[in-house]
PDB file of C-alpha atoms and ligand atoms in Angstrom:
ATOM      1  CA  MET A   1      12.909   0.585 -13.897  1.00 91.00           C
ATOM      2  CA  PRO A   2      11.220  -2.386 -12.256  1.00 96.00           C
ATOM      3  CA  GLU A   3       7.906  -2.303 -10.381  1.00 98.00           C
ATOM      4  CA  GLY A   4       7.090  -5.127  -7.318  1.00 98.00           C
ATOM      5  CA  LYS A   5       5.204  -5.185  -4.359  1.00 96.00           C
ATOM      6  CA  ILE A   6       6.625  -4.672  -0.589  1.00 97.00           C
ATOM      7  CA  ILE A   7       5.736  -7.815   1.161  1.00 94.00           C
ATOM      8  CA  LYS A   8       8.231  -7.108   4.192  1.00 95.00           C
ATOM      9  CA  ALA A   9       9.510  -4.098   6.380  1.00 95.00           C
ATOM     10  CA  LEU A  10      11.790  -4.696   8.816  1.00 95.00           C
ATOM     11  CA  SER A  11      14.973  -2.466  10.658  1.00 94.00           C
ATOM     12  CA  GLY A  12      14.691   0.350   7.762  1.00 94.00           C
ATOM     13  CA  PHE A  13      14.885  -2.333   4.792  1.00 97.00           C
ATOM     14  CA  TYR A  14      11.993  -3.188   2.368  1.00 98.00           C
ATOM     15  CA  TYR A  15      11.343  -6.303   1.076  1.00 98.00           C
ATOM     16  CA  VAL A  16      10.301  -5.807  -2.583  1.00 98.00           C
ATOM     17  CA  LEU A  17       8.752  -8.818  -4.692  1.00 97.00           C
ATOM     18  CA  ASP A  18       9.417  -8.825  -8.384  1.00 96.00           C
ATOM     19  CA  GLY A  19       8.029 -11.578  -9.802  1.00 93.00           C
ATOM     20  CA  GLU A  20       9.897 -14.495  -7.950  1.00 93.00           C
ATOM     21  CA  GLU A  21      12.605 -12.901  -6.818  1.00 96.00           C
ATOM     22  CA  VAL A  22      12.751 -10.551  -3.522  1.00 98.00           C
ATOM     23  CA  TYR A  23      15.157  -7.473  -3.386  1.00 98.00           C
ATOM     24  CA  GLN A  24      16.294  -6.142  -0.041  1.00 98.00           C
ATOM     25  CA  CYS A  25      15.849  -1.977  -0.627  1.00 98.00           C
ATOM     26  CA  ARG A  26      16.232   1.410   1.346  1.00 97.00           C
ATOM     27  CA  GLY A  27      13.913   3.787   0.698  1.00 97.00           C
ATOM     28  CA  ARG A  28      14.511   6.673  -1.307  1.00 96.00           C
ATOM     29  CA  GLY A  29      16.079   9.930   0.969  1.00 93.00           C
ATOM     30  CA  VAL A  30      13.384  12.271   0.087  1.00 94.00           C
ATOM     31  CA  PHE A  31      10.869  10.064   1.711  1.00 95.00           C
ATOM     32  CA  ARG A  32      11.992  10.815   4.684  1.00 91.00           C
ATOM     33  CA  LYS A  33      12.438  14.401   4.251  1.00 93.00           C
ATOM     34  CA  ASN A  34       8.737  14.756   3.117  1.00 94.00           C
ATOM     35  CA  LYS A  35       7.577  11.895   5.928  1.00 93.00           C
ATOM     36  CA  VAL A  36       6.718   9.716   3.606  1.00 93.00           C
ATOM     37  CA  THR A  37       6.816   5.737   5.012  1.00 94.00           C
ATOM     38  CA  PRO A  38       6.820   2.905   2.203  1.00 97.00           C
ATOM     39  CA  LEU A  39       4.002   0.276   3.623  1.00 96.00           C
ATOM     40  CA  VAL A  40       3.850  -3.610   3.185  1.00 95.00           C
ATOM     41  CA  GLY A  41       1.573  -3.997   0.275  1.00 95.00           C
ATOM     42  CA  ASP A  42       2.919  -1.039  -1.515  1.00 97.00           C
ATOM     43  CA  TYR A  43       3.375  -1.204  -5.128  1.00 97.00           C
ATOM     44  CA  VAL A  44       6.617   0.480  -5.759  1.00 98.00           C
ATOM     45  CA  VAL A  45       9.383   1.191  -8.199  1.00 98.00           C
ATOM     46  CA  PHE A  46      12.957   0.493  -7.519  1.00 98.00           C
ATOM     47  CA  GLU A  47      16.303   0.404  -8.839  1.00 98.00           C
ATOM     48  CA  ALA A  48      18.605  -2.574  -7.401  1.00 97.00           C
ATOM     49  CA  GLU A  49      21.938  -3.510  -8.952  1.00 96.00           C
ATOM     50  CA  ASN A  50      21.792  -6.631  -6.810  1.00 97.00           C
ATOM     51  CA  LYS A  51      19.465  -8.105  -4.482  1.00 97.00           C
ATOM     52  CA  THR A  52      20.467  -6.416  -1.421  1.00 97.00           C
ATOM     53  CA  ASP A  53      21.079  -2.961  -1.848  1.00 97.00           C
ATOM     54  CA  GLY A  54      18.002  -1.798  -3.510  1.00 98.00           C
ATOM     55  CA  THR A  55      16.253   1.715  -3.766  1.00 98.00           C
ATOM     56  CA  VAL A  56      12.426   2.098  -3.469  1.00 98.00           C
ATOM     57  CA  THR A  57      11.874   5.258  -5.783  1.00 98.00           C
ATOM     58  CA  GLU A  58       8.263   6.104  -6.103  1.00 97.00           C
ATOM     59  CA  ILE A  59       5.027   4.463  -4.003  1.00 98.00           C
ATOM     60  CA  LYS A  60       2.325   4.363  -6.095  1.00 98.00           C
ATOM     61  CA  PRO A  61      -1.163   5.419  -5.211  1.00 97.00           C
ATOM     62  CA  ARG A  62      -2.769   3.325  -2.591  1.00 96.00           C
ATOM     63  CA  LYS A  63      -6.360   1.506  -2.578  1.00 93.00           C
ATOM     64  CA  ASN A  64      -6.218   1.708   1.272  1.00 93.00           C
ATOM     65  CA  GLU A  65      -4.190   2.115   4.163  1.00 92.00           C
ATOM     66  CA  LEU A  66      -4.634   0.380   7.607  1.00 89.00           C
ATOM     67  CA  ILE A  67      -2.684   1.681  10.583  1.00 86.00           C
ATOM     68  CA  ARG A  68      -2.799  -1.491  12.949  1.00 81.00           C
ATOM     69  CA  PRO A  69      -1.517  -3.433  11.428  1.00 82.00           C
ATOM     70  CA  GLN A  70       0.464  -0.787   9.351  1.00 89.00           C
ATOM     71  CA  ILE A  71      -0.581  -1.905   5.641  1.00 93.00           C
ATOM     72  CA  SER A  72      -1.994  -0.863   2.377  1.00 95.00           C
ATOM     73  CA  ASN A  73      -3.710  -2.176  -0.694  1.00 95.00           C
ATOM     74  CA  VAL A  74      -5.706  -4.992   1.427  1.00 95.00           C
ATOM     75  CA  ASP A  75      -8.363  -6.263  -0.812  1.00 94.00           C
ATOM     76  CA  GLN A  76      -9.889  -8.599   1.999  1.00 96.00           C
ATOM     77  CA  ALA A  77     -10.134  -9.119   5.706  1.00 96.00           C
ATOM     78  CA  ILE A  78     -10.423 -12.722   7.011  1.00 97.00           C
ATOM     79  CA  LEU A  79     -12.787 -11.412  10.094  1.00 98.00           C
ATOM     80  CA  VAL A  80     -12.171 -14.564  12.590  1.00 98.00           C
ATOM     81  CA  PHE A  81     -14.742 -15.034  15.239  1.00 98.00           C
ATOM     82  CA  SER A  82     -14.480 -18.115  17.527  1.00 98.00           C
ATOM     83  CA  ALA A  83     -17.985 -20.348  18.270  1.00 98.00           C
ATOM     84  CA  VAL A  84     -17.148 -20.507  21.736  1.00 96.00           C
ATOM     85  CA  GLU A  85     -14.158 -19.390  24.023  1.00 95.00           C
ATOM     86  CA  PRO A  86     -14.898 -16.332  23.522  1.00 95.00           C
ATOM     87  CA  ASP A  87     -18.182 -16.876  22.301  1.00 95.00           C
ATOM     88  CA  PHE A  88     -19.678 -15.734  19.125  1.00 97.00           C
ATOM     89  CA  SER A  89     -20.193 -11.801  19.478  1.00 96.00           C
ATOM     90  CA  PRO A  90     -22.278 -10.645  16.749  1.00 97.00           C
ATOM     91  CA  ALA A  91     -22.242  -7.057  18.016  1.00 97.00           C
ATOM     92  CA  LEU A  92     -18.232  -7.109  17.691  1.00 96.00           C
ATOM     93  CA  LEU A  93     -18.662  -8.404  13.944  1.00 97.00           C
ATOM     94  CA  ASP A  94     -20.823  -5.816  12.766  1.00 97.00           C
ATOM     95  CA  ARG A  95     -18.574  -3.343  14.211  1.00 96.00           C
ATOM     96  CA  PHE A  96     -15.739  -4.638  12.409  1.00 95.00           C
ATOM     97  CA  LEU A  97     -17.974  -5.155   9.187  1.00 97.00           C
ATOM     98  CA  VAL A  98     -18.401  -1.438   9.613  1.00 95.00           C
ATOM     99  CA  LEU A  99     -14.978  -0.606   9.692  1.00 91.00           C
ATOM    100  CA  ILE A 100     -13.996  -3.195   6.704  1.00 92.00           C
ATOM    101  CA  GLU A 101     -16.493  -1.815   4.195  1.00 92.00           C
ATOM    102  CA  ASP A 102     -16.112   1.544   4.635  1.00 90.00           C
ATOM    103  CA  ASN A 103     -12.261   1.122   3.579  1.00 88.00           C
ATOM    104  CA  GLU A 104     -13.607  -1.133   0.615  1.00 88.00           C
ATOM    105  CA  ILE A 105     -12.018  -4.047   1.603  1.00 95.00           C
ATOM    106  CA  GLU A 106     -14.004  -7.437   1.179  1.00 96.00           C
ATOM    107  CA  PRO A 107     -15.163  -9.659   3.838  1.00 97.00           C
ATOM    108  CA  ILE A 108     -15.053 -12.935   4.887  1.00 98.00           C
ATOM    109  CA  ILE A 109     -16.212 -14.214   8.080  1.00 98.00           C
ATOM    110  CA  VAL A 110     -14.680 -17.190   9.723  1.00 98.00           C
ATOM    111  CA  VAL A 111     -16.046 -18.892  12.653  1.00 98.00           C
ATOM    112  CA  THR A 112     -13.621 -20.923  14.288  1.00 98.00           C
ATOM    113  CA  LYS A 113     -13.575 -23.893  17.224  1.00 98.00           C
ATOM    114  CA  LEU A 114     -16.603 -25.441  15.753  1.00 97.00           C
ATOM    115  CA  ASP A 115     -15.034 -28.231  17.771  1.00 97.00           C
ATOM    116  CA  LEU A 116     -16.121 -27.345  20.666  1.00 97.00           C
ATOM    117  CA  VAL A 117     -19.506 -26.411  19.907  1.00 97.00           C
ATOM    118  CA  THR A 118     -22.135 -28.586  21.767  1.00 95.00           C
ATOM    119  CA  ALA A 119     -25.480 -28.907  21.357  1.00 93.00           C
ATOM    120  CA  ASP A 120     -26.479 -26.420  23.551  1.00 90.00           C
ATOM    121  CA  ASN A 121     -25.221 -23.522  21.895  1.00 92.00           C
ATOM    122  CA  GLN A 122     -25.418 -25.127  18.136  1.00 94.00           C
ATOM    123  CA  LYS A 123     -28.729 -23.978  17.347  1.00 95.00           C
ATOM    124  CA  LYS A 124     -28.315 -19.895  18.495  1.00 95.00           C
ATOM    125  CA  LEU A 125     -24.915 -20.003  16.309  1.00 97.00           C
ATOM    126  CA  SER A 126     -26.684 -21.528  13.451  1.00 97.00           C
ATOM    127  CA  GLN A 127     -28.992 -18.819  13.253  1.00 97.00           C
ATOM    128  CA  TYR A 128     -26.707 -16.160  13.489  1.00 97.00           C
ATOM    129  CA  ILE A 129     -24.291 -17.826  10.487  1.00 98.00           C
ATOM    130  CA  LYS A 130     -28.138 -17.923   8.692  1.00 98.00           C
ATOM    131  CA  ASP A 131     -28.575 -14.653   9.234  1.00 98.00           C
ATOM    132  CA  TYR A 132     -25.149 -13.350   7.982  1.00 98.00           C
ATOM    133  CA  GLN A 133     -25.243 -15.144   5.092  1.00 98.00           C
ATOM    134  CA  LYS A 134     -28.483 -13.918   4.106  1.00 98.00           C
ATOM    135  CA  LEU A 135     -27.125 -10.557   3.950  1.00 97.00           C
ATOM    136  CA  GLY A 136     -24.915 -11.489   1.793  1.00 97.00           C
ATOM    137  CA  TYR A 137     -21.808 -12.443   3.586  1.00 98.00           C
ATOM    138  CA  THR A 138     -19.360 -15.027   3.004  1.00 98.00           C
ATOM    139  CA  VAL A 139     -19.260 -17.251   6.207  1.00 98.00           C
ATOM    140  CA  LEU A 140     -17.055 -20.003   6.791  1.00 98.00           C
ATOM    141  CA  GLU A 141     -16.837 -22.925   9.700  1.00 98.00           C
ATOM    142  CA  THR A 142     -13.614 -24.170  10.320  1.00 98.00           C
ATOM    143  CA  SER A 143     -11.866 -25.991  13.504  1.00 97.00           C
ATOM    144  CA  SER A 144      -7.847 -25.824  13.797  1.00 96.00           C
ATOM    145  CA  VAL A 145      -8.042 -29.282  15.659  1.00 95.00           C
ATOM    146  CA  THR A 146      -9.958 -31.342  13.402  1.00 96.00           C
ATOM    147  CA  ALA A 147      -8.875 -29.010  10.467  1.00 95.00           C
ATOM    148  CA  GLY A 148     -12.139 -28.804   9.274  1.00 96.00           C
ATOM    149  CA  GLY A 149     -13.421 -26.327   6.745  1.00 96.00           C
ATOM    150  CA  ILE A 150      -9.761 -25.103   6.149  1.00 96.00           C
ATOM    151  CA  GLU A 151      -9.863 -26.377   2.657  1.00 96.00           C
ATOM    152  CA  GLU A 152     -12.466 -24.324   1.786  1.00 97.00           C
ATOM    153  CA  LEU A 153     -10.852 -21.203   3.158  1.00 97.00           C
ATOM    154  CA  VAL A 154      -7.660 -21.789   1.187  1.00 96.00           C
ATOM    155  CA  PRO A 155      -9.267 -20.574  -2.383  1.00 97.00           C
ATOM    156  CA  TYR A 156     -10.478 -17.423  -1.215  1.00 97.00           C
ATOM    157  CA  LEU A 157      -6.869 -16.613  -0.258  1.00 95.00           C
ATOM    158  CA  GLU A 158      -4.957 -16.820  -3.484  1.00 93.00           C
ATOM    159  CA  GLY A 159      -3.931 -14.287  -5.296  1.00 87.00           C
ATOM    160  CA  LYS A 160      -4.949 -11.441  -2.535  1.00 90.00           C
ATOM    161  CA  THR A 161      -3.808  -9.537   0.184  1.00 89.00           C
ATOM    162  CA  SER A 162      -5.602 -10.612   3.209  1.00 92.00           C
ATOM    163  CA  VAL A 163      -5.738  -9.043   6.814  1.00 93.00           C
ATOM    164  CA  PHE A 164      -6.626 -11.311   9.481  1.00 94.00           C
ATOM    165  CA  ALA A 165      -8.667  -9.719  12.452  1.00 94.00           C
ATOM    166  CA  GLY A 166     -10.261 -10.678  15.317  1.00 95.00           C
ATOM    167  CA  GLN A 167     -10.011 -10.804  19.287  1.00 95.00           C
ATOM    168  CA  SER A 168      -7.410 -12.271  21.279  1.00 94.00           C
ATOM    169  CA  GLY A 169      -7.610 -15.835  21.537  1.00 96.00           C
ATOM    170  CA  VAL A 170     -10.223 -16.638  18.461  1.00 97.00           C
ATOM    171  CA  GLY A 171      -7.489 -18.882  16.733  1.00 97.00           C
ATOM    172  CA  LYS A 172      -6.160 -16.865  14.216  1.00 96.00           C
ATOM    173  CA  SER A 173      -2.492 -18.051  14.824  1.00 96.00           C
ATOM    174  CA  SER A 174      -3.942 -21.274  14.816  1.00 97.00           C
ATOM    175  CA  LEU A 175      -5.850 -20.981  11.496  1.00 97.00           C
ATOM    176  CA  LEU A 176      -2.794 -19.494  10.018  1.00 96.00           C
ATOM    177  CA  ASN A 177      -0.655 -22.757  11.214  1.00 96.00           C
ATOM    178  CA  ALA A 178      -3.402 -24.836   9.282  1.00 96.00           C
ATOM    179  CA  ILE A 179      -3.066 -23.318   6.320  1.00 94.00           C
ATOM    180  CA  ASN A 180       0.506 -23.097   6.183  1.00 93.00           C
ATOM    181  CA  PRO A 181       2.628 -25.447   9.128  1.00 92.00           C
ATOM    182  CA  GLU A 182       5.553 -23.793   7.840  1.00 93.00           C
ATOM    183  CA  LEU A 183       4.372 -20.511   9.551  1.00 91.00           C
ATOM    184  CA  ALA A 184       5.004 -21.835  13.127  1.00 90.00           C
ATOM    185  CA  LEU A 185       3.009 -19.027  14.537  1.00 93.00           C
ATOM    186  CA  LYS A 186       3.066 -18.676  18.431  1.00 93.00           C
ATOM    187  CA  THR A 187      -0.314 -19.959  19.702  1.00 93.00           C
ATOM    188  CA  ASP A 188      -1.532 -19.495  23.278  1.00 82.00           C
ATOM    189  CA  ASP A 189      -3.485 -20.925  25.795  1.00 69.00           C
ATOM    190  CA  ILE A 190      -6.956 -19.469  26.312  1.00 53.00           C
ATOM    191  CA  SER A 191      -6.582 -18.854  30.263  1.00 47.00           C
ATOM    192  CA  SER A 192      -3.486 -16.508  29.188  1.00 49.00           C
ATOM    193  CA  HIS A 193      -5.387 -14.445  27.183  1.00 47.00           C
ATOM    194  CA  LEU A 194      -8.018 -12.800  29.486  1.00 47.00           C
ATOM    195  CA  GLY A 195      -7.172  -9.537  30.782  1.00 41.00           C
ATOM    196  CA  ARG A 196      -4.489  -9.397  27.783  1.00 41.00           C
ATOM    197  CA  GLY A 197      -4.842  -6.374  24.984  1.00 38.00           C
ATOM    198  CA  SER A 198      -6.879  -7.557  22.236  1.00 38.00           C
ATOM    199  CA  ILE A 199      -7.293  -6.184  18.442  1.00 38.00           C
ATOM    200  CA  ARG A 200     -10.246  -3.744  18.351  1.00 39.00           C
ATOM    201  CA  PRO A 201     -11.847  -3.006  15.405  1.00 41.00           C
ATOM    202  CA  GLY A 202     -11.252   0.816  16.392  1.00 38.00           C
ATOM    203  CA  THR A 203      -7.546   0.284  15.469  1.00 39.00           C
ATOM    204  CA  LEU A 204      -8.660  -0.129  12.144  1.00 42.00           C
ATOM    205  CA  SER A 205      -8.873   3.268   9.809  1.00 35.00           C
TER     206      SER A 205
HETATM  207  N1  GTP B   1     -10.648 -26.436  20.300  1.00 75.63           N
HETATM  208  C1  GTP B   1     -10.301 -25.860  19.351  1.00 75.63           C
HETATM  209  N2  GTP B   1      -9.284 -24.768  19.893  1.00 75.63           N
HETATM  210  C2  GTP B   1      -8.636 -23.856  19.230  1.00 75.63           C
HETATM  211  C3  GTP B   1      -8.968 -23.656  18.034  1.00 75.63           C
HETATM  212  N3  GTP B   1      -8.443 -22.618  17.509  1.00 75.63           N
HETATM  213  C4  GTP B   1      -7.457 -22.389  18.307  1.00 75.63           C
HETATM  214  N4  GTP B   1      -7.964 -23.080  19.378  1.00 75.63           N
HETATM  215  C5  GTP B   1      -7.015 -22.575  20.742  1.00 75.63           C
HETATM  216  O1  GTP B   1      -7.493 -21.170  21.022  1.00 75.63           O
HETATM  217  C6  GTP B   1      -6.586 -20.860  21.513  1.00 75.63           C
HETATM  218  C7  GTP B   1      -5.718 -19.168  20.997  1.00 75.63           C
HETATM  219  O2  GTP B   1      -5.569 -19.856  20.005  1.00 75.63           O
HETATM  220  P1  GTP B   1      -4.558 -18.457  19.072  1.00 75.63           P
HETATM  221  O3  GTP B   1      -4.629 -19.350  18.063  1.00 75.63           O
HETATM  222  O4  GTP B   1      -3.481 -18.334  19.395  1.00 75.63           O
HETATM  223  O5  GTP B   1      -5.431 -17.343  19.001  1.00 75.63           O
HETATM  224  P2  GTP B   1      -5.137 -15.811  18.409  1.00 75.63           P
HETATM  225  O6  GTP B   1      -6.218 -15.282  17.687  1.00 75.63           O
HETATM  226  O7  GTP B   1      -3.987 -15.898  17.273  1.00 75.63           O
HETATM  227  O8  GTP B   1      -4.953 -15.267  19.449  1.00 75.63           O
HETATM  228  P3  GTP B   1      -3.931 -13.443  19.859  1.00 75.63           P
HETATM  229  O9  GTP B   1      -2.786 -14.065  19.184  1.00 75.63           O
HETATM  230  O10 GTP B   1      -3.666 -13.241  21.342  1.00 75.63           O
HETATM  231  O11 GTP B   1      -4.628 -12.602  19.011  1.00 75.63           O
HETATM  232  C8  GTP B   1      -5.199 -21.776  21.628  1.00 75.63           C
HETATM  233  O12 GTP B   1      -4.928 -22.562  23.014  1.00 75.63           O
HETATM  234  C9  GTP B   1      -5.629 -22.797  20.814  1.00 75.63           C
HETATM  235  O13 GTP B   1      -5.305 -23.905  20.723  1.00 75.63           O
HETATM  236  C10 GTP B   1      -9.939 -24.541  17.518  1.00 75.63           C
HETATM  237  O14 GTP B   1     -10.670 -24.506  16.501  1.00 75.63           O
HETATM  238  N5  GTP B   1     -10.794 -25.994  18.140  1.00 75.63           N
HETATM  239 MG1   MG B   2      -1.985 -15.275  17.632  1.00 75.63          MG
END
C-alpha cells in the first residue's frame, strides 16, 4: 500500500503527498471510533483508487506533536522576533527556546525588521545576537522590506518541516511572502495588532 505525508487537512479531508502526487483521502472509520485524528505532518499508509477518494489506513508513530498549530513531525522551528516594533525580547525568546527544545525541535532564530534598526538600538541588539550565537544558536537577520537575509534562510527550510512562531506583528507573514510570493499571505499594519491575541509559547506542547 502506498505511503505519504499529510500536507493539508480541510473539512474532514486529508491531502496526502506521495512523491509528486497529492491524494484526497478520508480517515478510516476506526480512527474516529478510537478518537485518533490524523494531523498535518503525519506519515501515513493510504489506499486510493483515484486522486479524490482515498482512505488513510494507518498513521506512523509521531516524532512530536504540537497543539497550536495542530501539526506533527516538526523538524525545526523558525522563531521570528523583530528587532523593533515590537522590540526584541530575549525573555520571550528564552521561553520559546525551552519549549521548542523540549519537543526535540531544532530552533532557528530569525530577527526581522533590520531596516528599522537605528544607531540607538543597534548596539544592544548586536550584543543579544552575539550572545545567542555564542550559545550555539543559528541567528539570521532579515528585512522583508529590503529582502535582506532572506536568501540565507531559504536553504535551512529545504527538505524539512518547519513551524514559524512568534508574537503578532513581528513579520511572520511578511517573511513567508518574501520567501514565496505565491503564498500572498495577509500582512497587517502594526497598529491593528495592539490588543490582539498573539501566539504565546504556552500554546506549544
Ligand atoms: N519595516 C519593516 N516592516 C516589516 C517587516 N516585516 C514586517 N513588517 C511590517 O510589520 C507588520 C506586521 O507584519 P506581519 O507579517 O503581518 O506580522 P505577523 O507576524 O504575520 O503577525 P500576525 O499574523 O498577527 O501573527 C506589517 O505592517 C508589515 O508590513 C520588515 O522587515 N521591515
Ligand atoms: Mg501573519
